[in-house]
Coordinates of C-alpha atoms and ligand atoms in Angstrom, one line a residue:
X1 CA -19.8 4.0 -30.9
X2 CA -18.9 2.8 -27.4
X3 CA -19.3 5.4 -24.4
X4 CA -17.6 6.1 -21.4
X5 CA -17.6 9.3 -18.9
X6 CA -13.5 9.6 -19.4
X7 CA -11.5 7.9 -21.7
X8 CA -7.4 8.3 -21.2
X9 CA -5.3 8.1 -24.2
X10 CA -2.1 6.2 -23.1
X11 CA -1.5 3.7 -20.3
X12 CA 2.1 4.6 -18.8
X13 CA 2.5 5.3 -15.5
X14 CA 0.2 8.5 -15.5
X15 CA -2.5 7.0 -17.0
X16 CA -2.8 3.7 -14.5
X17 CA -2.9 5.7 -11.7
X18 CA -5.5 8.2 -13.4
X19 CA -7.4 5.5 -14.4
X20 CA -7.6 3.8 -11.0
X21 CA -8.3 7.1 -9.0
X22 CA -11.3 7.7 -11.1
X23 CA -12.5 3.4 -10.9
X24 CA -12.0 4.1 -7.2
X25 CA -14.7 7.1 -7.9
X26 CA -17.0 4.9 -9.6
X27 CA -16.5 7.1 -12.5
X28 CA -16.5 4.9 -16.0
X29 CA -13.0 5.2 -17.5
X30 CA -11.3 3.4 -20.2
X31 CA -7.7 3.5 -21.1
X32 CA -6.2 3.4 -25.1
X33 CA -2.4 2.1 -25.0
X34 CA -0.5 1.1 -28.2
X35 CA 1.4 -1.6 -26.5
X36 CA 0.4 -5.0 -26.0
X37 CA 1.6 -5.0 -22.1
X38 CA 3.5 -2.8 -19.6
X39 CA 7.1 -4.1 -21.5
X40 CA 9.5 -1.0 -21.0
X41 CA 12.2 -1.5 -23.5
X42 CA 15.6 -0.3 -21.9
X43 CA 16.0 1.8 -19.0
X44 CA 13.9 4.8 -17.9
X45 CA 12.7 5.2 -14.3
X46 CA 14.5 3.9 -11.4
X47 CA 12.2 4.2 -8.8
X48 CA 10.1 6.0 -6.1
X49 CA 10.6 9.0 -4.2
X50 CA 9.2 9.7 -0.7
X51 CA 6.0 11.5 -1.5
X52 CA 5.0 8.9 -4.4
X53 CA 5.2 6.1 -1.6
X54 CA 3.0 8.0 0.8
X55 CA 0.5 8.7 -1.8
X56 CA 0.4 5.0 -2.8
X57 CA 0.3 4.4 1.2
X58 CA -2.8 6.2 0.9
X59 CA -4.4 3.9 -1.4
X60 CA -3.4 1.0 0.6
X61 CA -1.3 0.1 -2.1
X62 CA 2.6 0.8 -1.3
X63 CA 3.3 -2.3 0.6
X64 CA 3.0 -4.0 -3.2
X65 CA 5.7 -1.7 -4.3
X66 CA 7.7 -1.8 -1.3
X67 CA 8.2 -5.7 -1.6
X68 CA 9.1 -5.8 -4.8
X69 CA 12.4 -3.2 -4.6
X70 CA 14.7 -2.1 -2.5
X71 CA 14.5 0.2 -0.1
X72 CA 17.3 3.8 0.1
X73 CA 17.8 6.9 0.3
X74 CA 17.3 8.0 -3.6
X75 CA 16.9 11.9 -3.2
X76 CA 19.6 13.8 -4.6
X77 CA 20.7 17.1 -6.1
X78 CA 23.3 17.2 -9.1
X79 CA 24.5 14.0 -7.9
X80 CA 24.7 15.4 -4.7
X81 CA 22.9 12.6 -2.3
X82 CA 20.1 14.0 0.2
X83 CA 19.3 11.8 3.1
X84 CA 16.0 12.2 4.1
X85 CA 16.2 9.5 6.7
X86 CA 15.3 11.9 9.7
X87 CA 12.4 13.6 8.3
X88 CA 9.0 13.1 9.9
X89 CA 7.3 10.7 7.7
X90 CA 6.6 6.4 7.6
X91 CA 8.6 6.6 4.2
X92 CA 11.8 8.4 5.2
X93 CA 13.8 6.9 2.1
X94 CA 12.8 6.0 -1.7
X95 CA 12.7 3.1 -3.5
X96 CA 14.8 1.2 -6.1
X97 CA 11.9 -0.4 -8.5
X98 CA 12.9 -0.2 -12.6
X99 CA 9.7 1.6 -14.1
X100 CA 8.7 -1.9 -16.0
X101 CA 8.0 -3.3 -11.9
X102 CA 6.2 0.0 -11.4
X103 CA 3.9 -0.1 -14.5
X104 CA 3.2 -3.9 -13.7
X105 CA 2.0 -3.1 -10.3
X106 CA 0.3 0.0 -11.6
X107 CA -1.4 -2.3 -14.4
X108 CA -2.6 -5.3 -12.0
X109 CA -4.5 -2.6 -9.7
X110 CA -6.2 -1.4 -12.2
X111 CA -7.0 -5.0 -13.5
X112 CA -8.7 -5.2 -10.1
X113 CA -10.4 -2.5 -10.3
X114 CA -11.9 -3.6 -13.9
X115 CA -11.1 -0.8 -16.3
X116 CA -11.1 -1.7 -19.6
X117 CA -8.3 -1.2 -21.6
X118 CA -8.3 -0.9 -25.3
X119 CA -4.4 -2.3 -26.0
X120 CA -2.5 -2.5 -29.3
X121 CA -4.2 1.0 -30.7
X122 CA -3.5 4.0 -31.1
X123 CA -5.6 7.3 -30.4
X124 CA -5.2 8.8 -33.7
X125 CA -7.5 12.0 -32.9
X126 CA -10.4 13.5 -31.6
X127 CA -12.9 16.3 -31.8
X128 CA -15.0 18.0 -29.0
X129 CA -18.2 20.0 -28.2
X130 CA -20.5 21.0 -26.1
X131 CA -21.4 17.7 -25.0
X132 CA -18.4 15.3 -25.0
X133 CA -15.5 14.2 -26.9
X134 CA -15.6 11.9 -30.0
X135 CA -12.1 9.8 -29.7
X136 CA -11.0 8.0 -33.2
X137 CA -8.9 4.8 -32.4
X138 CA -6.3 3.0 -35.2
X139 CA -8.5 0.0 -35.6
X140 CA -11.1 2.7 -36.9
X141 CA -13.4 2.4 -34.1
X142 CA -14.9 5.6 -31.7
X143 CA -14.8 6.4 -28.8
X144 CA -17.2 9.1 -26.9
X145 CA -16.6 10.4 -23.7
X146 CA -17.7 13.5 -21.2
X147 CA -13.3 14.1 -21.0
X148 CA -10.6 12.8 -22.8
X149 CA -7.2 13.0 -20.8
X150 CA -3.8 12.6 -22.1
X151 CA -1.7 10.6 -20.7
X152 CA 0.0 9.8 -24.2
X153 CA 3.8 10.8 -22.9
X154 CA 6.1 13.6 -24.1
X155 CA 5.0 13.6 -27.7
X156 CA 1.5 13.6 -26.6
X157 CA -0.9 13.5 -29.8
X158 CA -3.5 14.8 -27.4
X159 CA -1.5 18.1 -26.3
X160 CA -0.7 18.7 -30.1
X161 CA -4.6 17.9 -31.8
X162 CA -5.6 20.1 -28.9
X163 CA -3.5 22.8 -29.8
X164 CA -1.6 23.3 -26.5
X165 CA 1.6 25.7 -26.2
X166 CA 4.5 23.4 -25.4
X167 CA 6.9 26.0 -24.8
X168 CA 10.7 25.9 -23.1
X169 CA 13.7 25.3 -23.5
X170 CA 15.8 23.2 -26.1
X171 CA 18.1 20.7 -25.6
X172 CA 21.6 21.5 -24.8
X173 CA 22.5 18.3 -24.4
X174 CA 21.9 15.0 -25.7
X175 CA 22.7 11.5 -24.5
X176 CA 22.8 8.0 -25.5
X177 CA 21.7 5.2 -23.6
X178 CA 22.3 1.6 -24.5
X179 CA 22.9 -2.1 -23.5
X180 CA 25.4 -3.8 -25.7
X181 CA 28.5 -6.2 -25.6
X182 CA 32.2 -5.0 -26.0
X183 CA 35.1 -6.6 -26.3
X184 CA 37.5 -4.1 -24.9
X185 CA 36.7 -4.0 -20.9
X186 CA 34.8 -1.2 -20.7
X187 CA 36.0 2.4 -18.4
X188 CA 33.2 1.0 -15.8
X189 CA 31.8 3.8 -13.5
X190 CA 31.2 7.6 -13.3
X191 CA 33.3 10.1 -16.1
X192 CA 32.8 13.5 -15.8
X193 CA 33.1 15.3 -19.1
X194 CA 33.0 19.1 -19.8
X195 CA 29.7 18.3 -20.8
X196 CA 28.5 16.5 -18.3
X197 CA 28.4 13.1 -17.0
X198 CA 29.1 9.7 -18.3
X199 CA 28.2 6.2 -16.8
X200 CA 29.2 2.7 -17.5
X201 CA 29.1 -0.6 -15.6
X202 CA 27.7 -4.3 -15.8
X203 CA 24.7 -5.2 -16.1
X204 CA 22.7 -8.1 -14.3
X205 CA 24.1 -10.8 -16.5
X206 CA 27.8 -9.7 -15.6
X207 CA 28.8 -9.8 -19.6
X208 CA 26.4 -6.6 -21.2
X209 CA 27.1 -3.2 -20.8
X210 CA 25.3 -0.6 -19.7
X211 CA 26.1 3.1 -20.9
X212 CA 24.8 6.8 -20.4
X213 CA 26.8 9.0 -22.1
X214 CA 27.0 12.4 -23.8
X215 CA 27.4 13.1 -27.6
X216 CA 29.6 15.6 -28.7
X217 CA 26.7 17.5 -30.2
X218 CA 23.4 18.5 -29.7
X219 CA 21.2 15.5 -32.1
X220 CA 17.7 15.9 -32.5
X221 CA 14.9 12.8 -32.4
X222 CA 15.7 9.2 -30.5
X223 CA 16.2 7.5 -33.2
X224 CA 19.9 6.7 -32.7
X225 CA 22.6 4.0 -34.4
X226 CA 25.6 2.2 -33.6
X227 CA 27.4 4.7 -35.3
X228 CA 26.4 7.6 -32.8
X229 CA 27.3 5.3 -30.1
X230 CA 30.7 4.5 -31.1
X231 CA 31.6 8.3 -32.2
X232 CA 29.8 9.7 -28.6
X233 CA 31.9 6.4 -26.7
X234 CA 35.5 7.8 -28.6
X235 CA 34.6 11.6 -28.1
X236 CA 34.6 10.3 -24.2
X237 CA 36.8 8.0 -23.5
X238 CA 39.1 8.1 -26.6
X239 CA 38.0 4.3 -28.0
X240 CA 35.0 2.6 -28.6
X241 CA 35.4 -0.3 -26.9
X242 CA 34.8 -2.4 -29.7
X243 CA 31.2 -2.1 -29.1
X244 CA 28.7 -4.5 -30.9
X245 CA 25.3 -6.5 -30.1
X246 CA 23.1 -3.3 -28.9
X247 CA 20.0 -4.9 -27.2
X248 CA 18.6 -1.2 -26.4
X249 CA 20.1 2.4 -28.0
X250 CA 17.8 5.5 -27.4
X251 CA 18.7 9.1 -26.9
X252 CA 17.3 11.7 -24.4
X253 CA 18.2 15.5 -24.0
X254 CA 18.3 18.2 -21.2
X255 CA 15.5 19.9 -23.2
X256 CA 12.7 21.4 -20.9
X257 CA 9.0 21.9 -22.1
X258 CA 5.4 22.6 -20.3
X259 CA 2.0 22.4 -21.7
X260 CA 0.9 26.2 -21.7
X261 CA -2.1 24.6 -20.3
X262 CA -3.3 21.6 -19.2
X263 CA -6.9 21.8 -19.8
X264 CA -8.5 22.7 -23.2
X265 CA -12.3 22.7 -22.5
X266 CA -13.0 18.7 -22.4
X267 CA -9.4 17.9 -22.7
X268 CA -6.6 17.3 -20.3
X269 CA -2.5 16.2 -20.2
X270 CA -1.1 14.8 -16.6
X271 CA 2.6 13.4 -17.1
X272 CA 4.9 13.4 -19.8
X273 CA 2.2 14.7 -21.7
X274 CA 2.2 18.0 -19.9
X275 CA 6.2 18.4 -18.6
X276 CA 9.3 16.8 -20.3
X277 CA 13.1 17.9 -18.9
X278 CA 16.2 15.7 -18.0
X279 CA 15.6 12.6 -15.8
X280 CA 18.4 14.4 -13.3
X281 CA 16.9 14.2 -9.5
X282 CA 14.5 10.9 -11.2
X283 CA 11.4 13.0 -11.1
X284 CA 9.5 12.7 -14.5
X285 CA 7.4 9.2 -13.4
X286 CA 6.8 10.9 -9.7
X287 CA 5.1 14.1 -10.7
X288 CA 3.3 12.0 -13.3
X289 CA 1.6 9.9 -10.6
X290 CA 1.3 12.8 -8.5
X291 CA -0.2 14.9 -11.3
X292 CA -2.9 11.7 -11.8
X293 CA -3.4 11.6 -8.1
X294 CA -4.4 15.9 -7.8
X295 CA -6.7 15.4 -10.7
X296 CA -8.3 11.7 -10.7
X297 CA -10.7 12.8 -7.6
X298 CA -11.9 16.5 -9.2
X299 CA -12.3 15.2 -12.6
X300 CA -14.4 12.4 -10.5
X301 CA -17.0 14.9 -9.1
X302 CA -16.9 16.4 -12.0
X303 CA -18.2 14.3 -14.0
X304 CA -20.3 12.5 -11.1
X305 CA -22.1 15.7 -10.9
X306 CA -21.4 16.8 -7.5
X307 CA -18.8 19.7 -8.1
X308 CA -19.0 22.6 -11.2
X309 CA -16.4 22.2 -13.5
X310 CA -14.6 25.2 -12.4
X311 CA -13.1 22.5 -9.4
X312 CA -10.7 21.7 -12.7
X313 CA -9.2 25.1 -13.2
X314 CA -7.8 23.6 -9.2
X315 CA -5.8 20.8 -11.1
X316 CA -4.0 23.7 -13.5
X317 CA -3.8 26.0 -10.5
X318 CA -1.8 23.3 -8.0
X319 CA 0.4 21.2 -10.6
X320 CA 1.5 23.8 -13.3
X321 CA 3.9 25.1 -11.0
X322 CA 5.1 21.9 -9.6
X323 CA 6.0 21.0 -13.0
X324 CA 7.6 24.5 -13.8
X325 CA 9.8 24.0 -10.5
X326 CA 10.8 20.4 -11.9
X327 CA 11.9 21.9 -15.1
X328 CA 14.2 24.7 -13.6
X329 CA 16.0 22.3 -10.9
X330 CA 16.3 19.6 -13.7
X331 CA 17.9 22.5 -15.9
X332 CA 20.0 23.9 -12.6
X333 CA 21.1 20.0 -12.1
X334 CA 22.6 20.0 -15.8
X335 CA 24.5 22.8 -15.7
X336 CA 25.9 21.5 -12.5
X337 CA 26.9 18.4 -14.0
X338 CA 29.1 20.0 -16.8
X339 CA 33.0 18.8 -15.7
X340 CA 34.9 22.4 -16.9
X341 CA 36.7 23.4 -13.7
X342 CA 34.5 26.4 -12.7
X343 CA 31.3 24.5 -13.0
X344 CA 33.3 22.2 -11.0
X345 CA 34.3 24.6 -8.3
X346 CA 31.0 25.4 -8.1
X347 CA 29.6 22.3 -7.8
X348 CA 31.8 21.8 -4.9
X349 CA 30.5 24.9 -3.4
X350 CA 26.9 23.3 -3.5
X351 CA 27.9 20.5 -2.4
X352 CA 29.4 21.7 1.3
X353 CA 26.3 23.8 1.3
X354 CA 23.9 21.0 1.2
X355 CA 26.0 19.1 3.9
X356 CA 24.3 22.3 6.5
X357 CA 21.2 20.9 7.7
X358 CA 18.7 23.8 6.8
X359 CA 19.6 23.5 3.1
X360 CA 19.7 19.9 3.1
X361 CA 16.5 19.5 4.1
X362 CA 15.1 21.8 2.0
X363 CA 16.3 20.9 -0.7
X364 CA 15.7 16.8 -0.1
X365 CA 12.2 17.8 0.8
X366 CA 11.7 19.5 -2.8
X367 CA 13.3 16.5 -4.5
X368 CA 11.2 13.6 -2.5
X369 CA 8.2 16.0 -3.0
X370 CA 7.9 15.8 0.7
X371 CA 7.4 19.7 0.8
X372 CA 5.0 20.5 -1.8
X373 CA 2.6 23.1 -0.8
X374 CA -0.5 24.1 -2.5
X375 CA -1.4 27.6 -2.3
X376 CA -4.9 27.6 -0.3
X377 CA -4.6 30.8 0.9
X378 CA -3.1 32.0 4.6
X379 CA -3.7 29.9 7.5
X380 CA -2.5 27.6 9.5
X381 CA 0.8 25.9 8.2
X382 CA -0.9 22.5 7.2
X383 CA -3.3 24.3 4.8
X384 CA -2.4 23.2 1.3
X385 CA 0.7 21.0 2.7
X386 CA 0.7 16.7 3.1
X387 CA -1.1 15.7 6.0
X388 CA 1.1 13.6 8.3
X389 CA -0.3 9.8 8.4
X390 CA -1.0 10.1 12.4
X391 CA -1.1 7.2 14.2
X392 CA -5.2 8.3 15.9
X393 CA -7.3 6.6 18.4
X394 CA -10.8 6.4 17.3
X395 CA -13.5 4.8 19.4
X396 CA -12.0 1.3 19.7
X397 CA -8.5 0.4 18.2
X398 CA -5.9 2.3 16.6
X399 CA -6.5 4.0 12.6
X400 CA -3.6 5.6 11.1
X401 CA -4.8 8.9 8.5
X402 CA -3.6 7.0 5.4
X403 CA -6.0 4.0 5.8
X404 CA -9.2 6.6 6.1
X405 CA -8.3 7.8 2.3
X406 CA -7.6 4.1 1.0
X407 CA -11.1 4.6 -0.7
X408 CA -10.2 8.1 -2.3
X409 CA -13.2 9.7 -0.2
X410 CA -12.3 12.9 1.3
X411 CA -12.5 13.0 5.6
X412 CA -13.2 15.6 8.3
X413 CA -11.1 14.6 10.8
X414 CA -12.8 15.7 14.3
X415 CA -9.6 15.6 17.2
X416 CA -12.0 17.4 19.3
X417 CA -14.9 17.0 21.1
X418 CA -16.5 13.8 20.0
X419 CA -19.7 14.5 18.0
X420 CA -18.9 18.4 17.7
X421 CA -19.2 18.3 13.8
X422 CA -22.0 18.0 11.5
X423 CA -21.4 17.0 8.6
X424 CA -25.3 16.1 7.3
X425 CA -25.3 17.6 4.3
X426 CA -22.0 16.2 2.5
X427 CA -22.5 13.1 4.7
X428 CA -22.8 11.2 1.2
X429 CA -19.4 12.5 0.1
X430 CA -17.3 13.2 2.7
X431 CA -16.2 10.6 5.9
X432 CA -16.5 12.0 9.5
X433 CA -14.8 10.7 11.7
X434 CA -14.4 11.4 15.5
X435 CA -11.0 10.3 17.1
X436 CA -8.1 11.5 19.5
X437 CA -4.3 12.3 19.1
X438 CA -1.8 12.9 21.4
X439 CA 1.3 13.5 19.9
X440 CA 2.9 16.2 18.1
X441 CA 2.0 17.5 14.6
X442 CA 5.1 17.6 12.8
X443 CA 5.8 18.8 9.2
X444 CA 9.5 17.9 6.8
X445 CA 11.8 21.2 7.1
X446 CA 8.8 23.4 9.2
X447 CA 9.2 21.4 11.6
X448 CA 6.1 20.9 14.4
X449 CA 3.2 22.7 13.9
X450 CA 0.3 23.3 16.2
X451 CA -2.4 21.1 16.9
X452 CA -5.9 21.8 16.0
X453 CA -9.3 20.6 16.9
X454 CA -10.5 19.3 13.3
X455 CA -8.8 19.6 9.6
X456 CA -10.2 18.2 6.4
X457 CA -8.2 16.3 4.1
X458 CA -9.0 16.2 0.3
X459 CA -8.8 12.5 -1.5
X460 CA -5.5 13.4 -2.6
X461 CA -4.1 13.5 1.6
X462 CA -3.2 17.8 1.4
X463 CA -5.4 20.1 3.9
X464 CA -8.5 21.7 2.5
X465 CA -9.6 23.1 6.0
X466 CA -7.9 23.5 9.9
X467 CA -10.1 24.6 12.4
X468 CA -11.2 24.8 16.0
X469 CA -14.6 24.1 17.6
X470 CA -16.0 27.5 16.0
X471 CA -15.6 25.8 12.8
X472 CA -15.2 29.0 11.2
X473 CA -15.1 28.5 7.5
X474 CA -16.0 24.7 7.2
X475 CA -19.2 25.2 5.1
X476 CA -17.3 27.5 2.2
X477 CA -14.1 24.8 2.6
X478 CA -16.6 21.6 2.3
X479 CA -18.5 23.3 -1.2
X480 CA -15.6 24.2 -2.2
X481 CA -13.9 21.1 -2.6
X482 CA -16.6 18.8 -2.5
X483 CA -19.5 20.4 -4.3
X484 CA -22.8 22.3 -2.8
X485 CA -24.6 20.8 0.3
X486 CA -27.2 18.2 -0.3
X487 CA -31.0 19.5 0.0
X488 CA -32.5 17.9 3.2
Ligands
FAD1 C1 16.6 7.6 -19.4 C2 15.4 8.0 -18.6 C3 15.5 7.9 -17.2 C4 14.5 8.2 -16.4 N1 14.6 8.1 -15.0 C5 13.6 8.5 -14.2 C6 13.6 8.3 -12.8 O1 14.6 7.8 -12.3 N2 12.6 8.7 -12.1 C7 11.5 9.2 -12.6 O2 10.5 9.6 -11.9 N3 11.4 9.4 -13.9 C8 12.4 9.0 -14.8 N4 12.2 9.2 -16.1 C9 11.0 9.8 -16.7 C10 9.9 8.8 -16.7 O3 10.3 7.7 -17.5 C11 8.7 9.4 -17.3 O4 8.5 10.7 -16.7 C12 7.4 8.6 -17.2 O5 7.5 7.4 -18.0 C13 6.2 9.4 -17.6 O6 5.0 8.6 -17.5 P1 3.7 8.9 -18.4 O7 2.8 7.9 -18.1 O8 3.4 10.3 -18.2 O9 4.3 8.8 -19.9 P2 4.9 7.6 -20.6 O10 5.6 6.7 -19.7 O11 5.6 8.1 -21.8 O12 3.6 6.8 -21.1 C14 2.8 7.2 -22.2 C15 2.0 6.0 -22.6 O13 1.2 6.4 -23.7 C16 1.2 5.4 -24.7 N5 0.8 6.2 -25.9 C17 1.5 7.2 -26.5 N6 0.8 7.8 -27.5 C18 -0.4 7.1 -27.6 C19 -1.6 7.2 -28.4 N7 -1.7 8.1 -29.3 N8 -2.6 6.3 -28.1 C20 -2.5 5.4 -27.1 N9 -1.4 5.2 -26.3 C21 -0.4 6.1 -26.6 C22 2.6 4.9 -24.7 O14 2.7 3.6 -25.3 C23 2.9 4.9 -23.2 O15 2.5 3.7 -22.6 C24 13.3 8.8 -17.0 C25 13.2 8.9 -18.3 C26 14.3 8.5 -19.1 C27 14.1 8.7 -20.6

């Protein structure tokens, strides 16, 4: 039986940037993923938002995203676009990127960082103690590892052997997506139906078709055929185009669902495994990354000894309700999107709403996860929230925030008095680093905040700690977060 400290069942998006964080914590993680490579057949994600490039920025790694799409505003509402392009951050847009670029660049850091993945099998189950987890693979080898985390998408094995809650809401909706040939010239663009909306237009090659559209009723699984496709394409738009030659047909749904729990002793779901709702807003792949990025460093010290294992109860604590908040604007955004006339009165309502700048930027900064908030307890406004990526002056040169948490280690960031912090016992663990900044400390939708002497920033880039030179509170905030001082 082969060992290893984590092993994460399924290498999507989630999983590759789990598997990285914890390879960046010297932690000894494999990944199990049924396909051969990073192939995405058809169309799911469309790109980045805001948050998701600033937390790759923080890894040093955006730049390899950045150049391979194209940069625009992305945030939206119920169609309703958002610009963010005045908010106070280095990535004041989103990124165009299909989710096939994003999981190649996801896959070639983690190639880098050598973690071995175990491709073309399947987990198939598992069974816990004390101790560890014993993971069975298809191929009838074992696995045995301190954590097993699932990462295994929306019909996550891991979630169901475990016996997690997926509770929610049903679908009320379900559409078809395909790429085929017609030889009727297709209704291109936007169609608003009663029950929502309907999208066609040309693909790459200028000859296929791409389609979204909604069925007439509510069908259950993904397994869909031709047949759906041409009845859901005349319940629309009254013909079917004389549709034929379907490269891709798949079928997705409004319904809502969130692990219960996302830890079950030695078990864990980030991703798909632990939320699935409507791709409305394009949020599903962000939180995903985001969810792998909140837990990759706890589950780290963790397992590297240095923090109890209650610093995972944290990981539940912070993402459940970022999830649960996806789920309800994802189910606000399809009612929205139904075409009857009051829906679309009220839609129009929202709409002038979100033109006013207060709501506007509230609501981009939910949607580009610009404003998430953790809830640390009362303090200063930067406690829990992003830290901004300040442009500092250190000794010599210039440092900007994000390149101090490139190597996922967490920093006490002295703006004070240089040499005014000691940090001996978590020197091992935690960066300290003595610099000045000038400018003004400024927030998305708060607006500027006020500066302070020294704040310490977890791996992930939110505030742990903001203080002043009495350094009230740094001890409890450092083991905490990081574990219990060193013995002299
Ligand atoms: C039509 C559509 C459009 C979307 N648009 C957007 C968008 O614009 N923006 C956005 O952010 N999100 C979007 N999403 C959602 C996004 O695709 C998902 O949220 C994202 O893929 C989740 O990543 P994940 O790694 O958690 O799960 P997945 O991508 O589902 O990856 C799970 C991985 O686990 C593997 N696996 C499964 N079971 C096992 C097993 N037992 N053993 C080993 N491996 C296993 C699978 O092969 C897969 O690679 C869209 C989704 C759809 C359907």
């Amino acid at each position: 039986m082969t060992e290893h400290a984590v092993v994460i069942a399924g290498g999507g998006p989630t999983g590759l940037m789990l598997a990285a964080e914890l390879a960046l914590a010297r932690v000894d993680v494999a990944l199990v993923e049924r396909r051969a490579d990073q192939k995405v057949p058809g169309r799911r994600a469309g790109g980045l938002h805001a948050r998701t490039i600033e937390v790759l920025d923080q890894r040093g790694i955006a730049d390899r995203f950045l150049s391979q799409g194209t940069i625009m505003q992305v945030a939206g509402f119920a169609m309703i676009s958002l610009d963010i392009s005045d908010f106070p951050t280095r990535h004041n847009y989103g990124l165009a990127l299909t989710q096939e670029h994003i999981e190649r660049v996801f896959a070639a850091w983690v190639d880098e960082l050598a973690v071995p993945i175990y491709r073309e099998r399947e987990v198939t189950g598992f069974a816990q103690d004390d101790a560890g987890v014993g993971v069975e693979l298809s191929d009838g080898r074992s696995l045995r590892a301190k954590y097993l985390v699932g990462c295994d998408g929306g019909r996550s094995l891991v979630r169901k052997t475990a016996g997690i809650d997926f509770p929610g809401w049903d679908p009320s909706l379900t559409y078809l997506i395909a790429e085929v040939l017609m030889t009727e010239e297709p209704a291109l663009g936007i169609r608003r139906n009663e029950r929502g909306i309907n999208a066609m237009r040309k693909l790459e090659d200028g000859t296929r078709v791409g389609v979204v559209l909604n069925e007439p009723h509510v069908r259950q699984g993904d397994t869909a055929t031709l047949d759906d496709l041409r009845e859901a394409l005349v319940a629309v738009y009254g013909s079917d185009f004389g549709v034929h030659d379907v490269t891709y047909l798949s079928r997705f749904s409004d319904a809502a669902r969130q692990a219960a729990s996302y830890r079950e002793r030695r078990v864990l779901l980030a991703g798909d495994a632990a939320h699935v709702h409507s791709p409305a807003g394009g949020q599903g792949l962000n939180i995903g990354v985001q969810d792998a990025m909140n837990l990759g460093w706890k589950l780290a010290q963790v397992v590297n000894g240095t923090s109890p294992e209650s610093l995972l109860d944290t990981y539940q604590a912070e993402r459940h309700p970022i999830g649960a908040r996806v789920l309800k604007n994802t189910l606000a955004q399809t009612a929205l999107g139904r075409g009857d006339e009051r829906t679309k009165a009220l839609h129009e309502n929202l709409s002038e709403l979100l033109e006013m700048d207060e709501p506007r930027k509230r609501y981009a900064a939910m949607m580009s996860g610009l404003d998430i908030h953790y809830d640390l307890g009362d303090g200063h406004p930067l406690l829990g929230r992003r830290m901004p990526d300040l442009d500092l002056v250190p000794a010599n040169g210039t440092l900007r925030v994000f390149t101090l948490l490139h190597d996922a280690r967490p920093v006490l960031l002295n703006l004070g008095e240089p040499g005014g912090f000691d940090n001996t016992p978590w020197a091992d663990r935690v960066q300290l680093i003595d610099a000045k900044y000038d400018g003004i400390w400024e927030l998305p939708v708060l607006g500027a905040v006020a500066a302070r002497a020294a704040v310490l920033i977890r791996p992930d880039g939110y505030v742990a700690w903001v203080g002043d030179r009495t350094q009230r509170g740094i001890h409890d905030a450092l083991t905490t977060w990081f574990g219990p001082p060193t013995a002299a």
